[in-house]
Amino acid sequence: CLRTVKIPALWVTQAQQRWASSLPMNTVVLFVPQQESWVVERMGRFHRILEPGLNFLIPILDKIRYVQSLKEIVIDVPEQSAVSLDNVTLQIDGVLYLRILDPFKASYGVEDPEYAVTQLAQTTMRSELGKLTLDKVFRERETLNTNIVHSINQASDDWGIRCLRYEIKDIHVPPRVKESMQMQVEAERKKRATVLESEGHKEAAINVAEGRKQAQILASEGQKTEQINKAAGEANAVLAKAEAKAKAIRLLSDALAEQNGNAAASLSVAEQYVSAFSNLAKESNTILLPSNSGDISGMVTQAMTIYGSLAKQSSKKLESVSPEWAMEKSEELVPPAQ
């Protein structure tokens, strides 16, 4: 008799309906196609599995009971609802890739192995989704696929079927949840923009403060250098004045030691006296004058007398050190009278 393989309409669509062999008749000489296994029963009991190629059967006693395809089978898992860990209802569908490894178990272990695997994939998907929150469902999609394949293979070993892959096609969320997710995404983007803007202001403030710090450091270094240069200039000026004054004193001393030195000194004192007398009453109205302020010669004589007494005191100090050297110095300090 001729028997066809039943294909459930629940998971097979016209767009992806796979080819399935019909049950062939026992013609004694049979040719089995590649990637197919024919299960033969003899008098109602399993006898053997025909391999691809030439095979011989006994008429009437042997009967081809099942035809199993060993190719990889693609099954579209229908869309179904599932509840995530945070109580969000999702509509999710997928694609299942499987292959029959043991034709005997696939024929006698379950009535319709492909339909059984499809139902197992749906229940496993709902179970795995219930362990994850909505955010993790989108982030851990690959992990979810791996867990579903592992769970299906654990249950389908007795059916002679191996699940190769499971891929989630679409995940649909309720409109309100979708709106809230969109708002969350926009809020996250605004947050990142605000953080980036604040970091920019922070960097700008740091740069401005660093610039001011460097400016103050450079200004203080400039002031320090200016003060050092100013102090060095003033010190050099003081030294120059002191050297000039010392040189002037040496020249004056040499001049006094020469011939007619007292006359020159008297002339200089007289000139200074006249100059000082001419400047009286220019800075103040109160003036104290000696009784003989008009006697210029007397004032000059008094000044020269003071100078002579100072010279003698210096010569006495020099004599206590070295008589000969003191004599020379006294001769230099006290010029001969004219």
C-alpha positions as a printed NumPy array, in Angstrom:
array([[  0.   ,   0.   ,   0.   ],
       [  1.033,   3.612,  -0.458],
       [  1.326,   5.948,   2.563],
       [  2.336,   9.603,   2.734],
       [  4.134,  11.326,   5.549],
       [  1.859,  13.623,   7.582],
       [  3.114,  17.202,   7.921],
       [  1.31 ,  19.297,  10.557],
       [ -0.121,  22.549,   9.217],
       [  0.785,  24.338,  12.459],
       [  4.393,  24.975,  11.536],
       [  4.568,  24.414,   7.744],
       [  3.72 ,  27.293,   5.386],
       [  3.499,  27.37 ,   1.604],
       [  6.521,  29.654,   1.369],
       [  8.827,  27.154,   3.071],
       [  7.138,  23.763,   2.622],
       [  9.902,  21.177,   2.424],
       [  9.898,  18.181,   0.141],
       [  8.97 ,  14.864,   1.701],
       [  9.175,  11.444,   0.05 ],
       [  6.078,   9.339,  -0.219],
       [  6.172,   5.771,   1.021],
       [  7.343,   3.646,  -1.897],
       [  6.024,   0.184,  -2.743],
       [  8.024,  -3.003,  -2.25 ],
       [  9.17 ,  -3.884,  -5.753],
       [ 11.868,  -6.324,  -4.562],
       [ 14.584,  -4.148,  -6.1  ],
       [ 14.666,  -0.621,  -4.603],
       [ 16.912,   2.398,  -5.091],
       [ 17.158,   4.634,  -2.003],
       [ 18.068,   8.345,  -2.726],
       [ 21.038,  10.036,  -1.063],
       [ 20.389,  11.663,   2.355],
       [ 17.3  ,   9.508,   2.98 ],
       [ 16.707,   6.527,   5.25 ],
       [ 13.899,   4.035,   4.662],
       [ 12.688,   2.123,   7.722],
       [ 11.592,  -1.426,   6.807],
       [  9.262,  -3.628,   8.877],
       [  8.96 ,  -7.381,   8.398],
       [  5.624,  -8.787,   9.422],
       [  4.844,  -5.702,  11.493],
       [  8.178,  -5.545,  13.364],
       [ 11.221,  -3.387,  12.693],
       [ 13.612,  -5.214,  10.414],
       [ 16.289,  -2.825,   9.142],
       [ 17.045,   0.604,   7.671],
       [ 17.801,   0.814,   3.976],
       [ 20.937,   2.768,   3.119],
       [ 21.235,   4.968,  -0.019],
       [ 21.78 ,   2.899,  -3.146],
       [ 20.614,  -0.549,  -4.275],
       [ 18.571,  -2.641,  -1.844],
       [ 16.519,  -5.866,  -2.049],
       [ 13.333,  -6.703,  -0.115],
       [ 11.065,  -9.781,   0.138],
       [  7.619,  -9.103,  -1.292],
       [  4.602,  -9.274,   1.021],
       [  6.778,  -9.846,   4.138],
       [  8.807,  -6.625,   4.012],
       [  7.154,  -3.215,   4.069],
       [  8.598,   0.303,   3.997],
       [  7.047,   1.926,   7.042],
       [  8.813,   5.324,   7.374],
       [ 10.913,   7.584,   5.148],
       [ 13.218,   9.97 ,   7.044],
       [ 15.176,  12.814,   5.452],
       [ 18.705,  13.273,   6.798],
       [ 19.057,  16.823,   5.453],
       [ 19.012,  19.868,   7.692],
       [ 15.422,  20.931,   8.266],
       [ 14.334,  24.556,   8.747],
       [ 11.15 ,  25.094,  10.769],
       [  9.471,  28.434,  11.303],
       [  8.402,  28.737,  14.929],
       [  5.102,  30.69 ,  15.028],
       [  4.792,  33.934,  16.95 ],
       [  3.837,  33.493,  20.576],
       [  3.482,  35.604,  23.699],
       [  5.861,  35.416,  26.64 ],
       [  6.236,  37.351,  29.901],
       [  9.65 ,  38.647,  30.932],
       [ 11.013,  38.788,  34.457],
       [  9.826,  42.398,  34.879],
       [  6.253,  41.463,  33.79 ],
       [  6.375,  42.781,  30.219],
       [  4.399,  40.804,  27.646],
       [  6.403,  40.149,  24.475],
       [  5.441,  38.74 ,  21.085],
       [  8.345,  36.684,  19.783],
       [  8.985,  34.251,  16.928],
       [ 11.993,  32.367,  15.633],
       [ 13.541,  29.868,  13.243],
       [ 14.62 ,  26.365,  14.245],
       [ 17.319,  24.366,  12.441],
       [ 17.419,  20.624,  13.161],
       [ 18.607,  17.34 ,  11.674],
       [ 17.585,  13.683,  12.164],
       [ 20.561,  11.692,  13.441],
       [ 18.873,   8.356,  14.27 ],
       [ 16.048,   7.327,  11.902],
       [ 14.989,   4.477,  14.22 ],
       [ 14.382,   6.814,  17.211],
       [ 12.774,   9.44 ,  14.989],
       [ 10.345,   6.8  ,  13.679],
       [  9.468,   4.941,  16.87 ],
       [ 10.389,   7.397,  19.642],
       [  7.733,  10.039,  18.906],
       [  4.701,  10.22 ,  16.624],
       [  5.775,  13.397,  14.808],
       [  9.335,  14.412,  15.808],
       [  9.427,  17.711,  13.983],
       [  6.151,  18.892,  15.464],
       [  7.309,  17.757,  18.915],
       [ 10.56 ,  19.73 ,  18.575],
       [  8.612,  22.816,  17.466],
       [  6.359,  22.667,  20.517],
       [  9.369,  22.087,  22.735],
       [ 11.082,  25.157,  21.229],
       [  8.044,  27.323,  22.001],
       [  7.765,  26.213,  25.605],
       [ 11.515,  26.513,  26.143],
       [ 11.47 ,  30.019,  24.68 ],
       [  8.759,  31.109,  27.097],
       [ 10.665,  29.56 ,  30.002],
       [ 13.955,  31.267,  29.099],
       [ 12.298,  34.652,  28.535],
       [ 10.736,  34.445,  31.993],
       [ 14.255,  34.426,  33.469],
       [ 15.349,  37.703,  31.848],
       [ 14.278,  41.322,  32.12 ],
       [ 13.273,  43.3  ,  29.038],
       [ 16.628,  45.045,  28.717],
       [ 18.551,  41.776,  28.952],
       [ 16.343,  40.162,  26.31 ],
       [ 17.687,  42.633,  23.739],
       [ 21.271,  42.645,  25.037],
       [ 21.643,  38.882,  25.578],
       [ 19.933,  37.652,  22.444],
       [ 22.783,  35.3  ,  21.546],
       [ 22.832,  33.806,  25.038],
       [ 19.074,  33.274,  24.874],
       [ 19.417,  31.376,  21.567],
       [ 22.173,  29.17 ,  23.016],
       [ 20.126,  28.316,  26.111],
       [ 17.089,  27.349,  24.005],
       [ 19.219,  25.043,  21.808],
       [ 20.742,  23.407,  24.879],
       [ 17.331,  22.804,  26.475],
       [ 15.877,  21.35 ,  23.249],
       [ 18.811,  18.95 ,  22.769],
       [ 18.456,  17.619,  26.296],
       [ 14.845,  16.576,  25.597],
       [ 15.23 ,  15.502,  21.962],
       [ 18.022,  12.953,  22.405],
       [ 15.429,  10.172,  22.789],
       [ 13.814,  11.235,  19.522],
       [ 16.981,  10.906,  17.429],
       [ 16.895,  14.619,  16.547],
       [ 19.649,  17.182,  16.987],
       [ 18.827,  20.876,  17.188],
       [ 21.618,  22.761,  15.411],
       [ 20.595,  26.393,  15.828],
       [ 17.778,  28.577,  17.017],
       [ 17.471,  32.179,  15.917],
       [ 15.015,  34.755,  17.246],
       [ 13.567,  36.691,  14.317],
       [ 11.408,  39.438,  15.784],
       [ 10.59 ,  40.711,  19.252],
       [  7.493,  42.877,  19.514],
       [  6.768,  44.897,  22.657],
       [  3.508,  46.66 ,  23.578],
       [  3.125,  50.208,  22.223],
       [  3.259,  51.853,  25.667],
       [  6.393,  49.953,  26.594],
       [  7.904,  50.945,  23.272],
       [  7.12 ,  54.598,  23.967],
       [  8.654,  54.385,  27.433],
       [ 11.76 ,  52.724,  25.963],
       [ 12.019,  55.522,  23.423],
       [ 11.717,  58.106,  26.184],
       [ 14.373,  56.261,  28.173],
       [ 16.698,  56.309,  25.174],
       [ 16.125,  60.037,  24.662],
       [ 16.712,  60.696,  28.373],
       [ 19.935,  58.699,  28.25 ],
       [ 21.102,  60.682,  25.231],
       [ 20.247,  63.969,  26.944],
       [ 22.109,  62.769,  30.023],
       [ 25.198,  61.955,  27.985],
       [ 24.952,  65.31 ,  26.22 ],
       [ 24.661,  67.113,  29.563],
       [ 27.606,  65.185,  30.979],
       [ 29.718,  65.972,  27.928],
       [ 28.739,  69.645,  28.105],
       [ 29.582,  69.817,  31.825],
       [ 32.909,  68.13 ,  31.168],
       [ 33.579,  70.715,  28.469],
       [ 32.806,  73.569,  30.895],
       [ 35.016,  71.884,  33.481],
       [ 37.918,  71.597,  31.055],
       [ 37.438,  75.213,  29.979],
       [ 37.417,  76.437,  33.603],
       [ 40.528,  74.396,  34.344],
       [ 42.287,  75.839,  31.314],
       [ 41.314,  79.397,  32.283],
       [ 42.483,  78.869,  35.885],
       [ 45.714,  77.322,  34.659],
       [ 46.257,  80.272,  32.334],
       [ 45.676,  82.746,  35.158],
       [ 48.039,  80.796,  37.39 ],
       [ 50.756,  80.835,  34.753],
       [ 50.167,  84.537,  34.159],
       [ 50.487,  85.31 ,  37.87 ],
       [ 53.637,  83.208,  38.109],
       [ 55.171,  84.983,  35.136],
       [ 54.121,  88.399,  36.511],
       [ 55.642,  87.631,  39.926],
       [ 58.831,  86.413,  38.281],
       [ 58.899,  89.602,  36.233],
       [ 58.439,  91.74 ,  39.356],
       [ 61.135,  89.742,  41.127],
       [ 63.551,  90.25 ,  38.262],
       [ 62.644,  93.938,  38.114],
       [ 63.281,  94.385,  41.857],
       [ 66.567,  92.479,  41.615],
       [ 67.67 ,  94.625,  38.7  ],
       [ 66.542,  97.783,  40.479],
       [ 68.398,  96.818,  43.661],
       [ 71.483,  95.953,  41.649],
       [ 71.263,  99.306,  39.876],
       [ 70.863, 101.202,  43.133],
       [ 73.791,  99.288,  44.64 ],
       [ 75.92 , 100.07 ,  41.62 ],
       [ 74.854, 103.727,  41.847],
       [ 75.781, 103.851,  45.555],
       [ 79.132, 102.248,  44.802],
       [ 79.72 , 104.666,  41.956],
       [ 78.842, 107.623,  44.179],
       [ 81.059, 106.291,  46.965],
       [ 83.933, 105.748,  44.549],
       [ 83.451, 109.203,  43.066],
       [ 83.348, 110.739,  46.539],
       [ 86.433, 108.794,  47.605],
       [ 88.225, 109.898,  44.469],
       [ 87.172, 113.482,  45.116],
       [ 88.462, 113.236,  48.687],
       [ 91.785, 111.824,  47.47 ],
       [ 92.125, 114.589,  44.913],
       [ 91.281, 117.184,  47.565],
       [ 93.808, 115.647,  49.927],
       [ 96.461, 115.709,  47.216],
       [ 95.609, 119.302,  46.378],
       [ 95.874, 120.379,  50.012],
       [ 99.237, 118.667,  50.322],
       [100.639, 120.687,  47.398],
       [102.039, 124.227,  47.547],
       [ 99.452, 126.964,  48.145],
       [ 96.93 , 124.308,  49.228],
       [ 95.71 , 126.398,  52.183],
       [ 95.041, 129.334,  49.912],
       [ 93.017, 127.183,  47.611],
       [ 91.094, 125.737,  50.549],
       [ 90.437, 129.223,  51.876],
       [ 89.139, 130.291,  48.49 ],
       [ 86.843, 127.263,  48.309],
       [ 85.476, 127.874,  51.81 ],
       [ 84.855, 131.514,  50.991],
       [ 82.955, 130.611,  47.823],
       [ 80.791, 128.117,  49.688],
       [ 80.099, 130.644,  52.417],
       [ 78.952, 133.252,  49.926],
       [ 76.779, 130.698,  48.124],
       [ 75.154, 129.518,  51.368],
       [ 74.625, 133.102,  52.507],
       [ 72.878, 133.937,  49.253],
       [ 70.372, 131.055,  49.757],
       [ 69.264, 132.225,  53.181],
       [ 65.585, 132.944,  53.684],
       [ 64.574, 131.088,  50.517],
       [ 63.057, 128.05 ,  52.297],
       [ 61.998, 129.588,  55.657],
       [ 61.222, 132.995,  57.103],
       [ 63.039, 132.241,  60.384],
       [ 66.849, 132.7  ,  60.134],
       [ 69.537, 132.388,  62.815],
       [ 72.711, 134.35 ,  61.962],
       [ 75.94 , 134.844,  63.872],
       [ 76.815, 138.32 ,  65.043],
       [ 79.628, 138.708,  62.51 ],
       [ 77.823, 137.233,  59.507],
       [ 79.228, 139.974,  57.272],
       [ 82.873, 139.223,  58.155],
       [ 83.834, 136.741,  55.394],
       [ 87.533, 136.729,  56.239],
       [ 86.788, 135.877,  59.86 ],
       [ 84.569, 132.987,  58.861],
       [ 87.24 , 131.619,  56.488],
       [ 89.92 , 131.926,  59.197],
       [ 87.69 , 130.075,  61.662],
       [ 87.1  , 127.264,  59.162],
       [ 90.814, 126.947,  58.437],
       [ 91.562, 126.839,  62.179],
       [ 89.14 , 123.938,  62.621],
       [ 90.754, 122.121,  59.703],
       [ 94.231, 122.672,  61.212],
       [ 93.227, 121.282,  64.594],
       [ 91.761, 118.163,  62.942],
       [ 94.937, 117.655,  60.966],
       [ 97.062, 117.864,  64.113],
       [ 94.888, 115.306,  65.917],
       [ 95.291, 112.917,  63.001],
       [ 99.1  , 113.387,  63.054],
       [ 99.247, 112.571,  66.782],
       [ 97.371, 109.297,  66.215],
       [ 99.743, 108.392,  63.425],
       [102.821, 109.047,  65.616],
       [101.678, 106.393,  68.098],
       [101.731, 103.797,  65.289],
       [105.063, 104.633,  63.513],
       [106.969, 107.863,  64.031],
       [108.499, 107.976,  60.575],
       [105.226, 107.044,  58.828],
       [103.347, 109.55 ,  61.016],
       [105.848, 112.26 ,  60.115],
       [105.246, 111.644,  56.435],
       [101.491, 111.693,  56.879],
       [101.593, 114.87 ,  59.014],
       [103.629, 116.572,  56.327],
       [101.005, 115.5  ,  53.797],
       [ 98.084, 116.6  ,  55.968],
       [ 99.582, 119.949,  57.19 ],
       [100.906, 121.903,  54.288],
       [103.623, 124.51 ,  54.949],
       [102.338, 127.938,  55.923],
       [102.5  , 130.609,  53.263]])
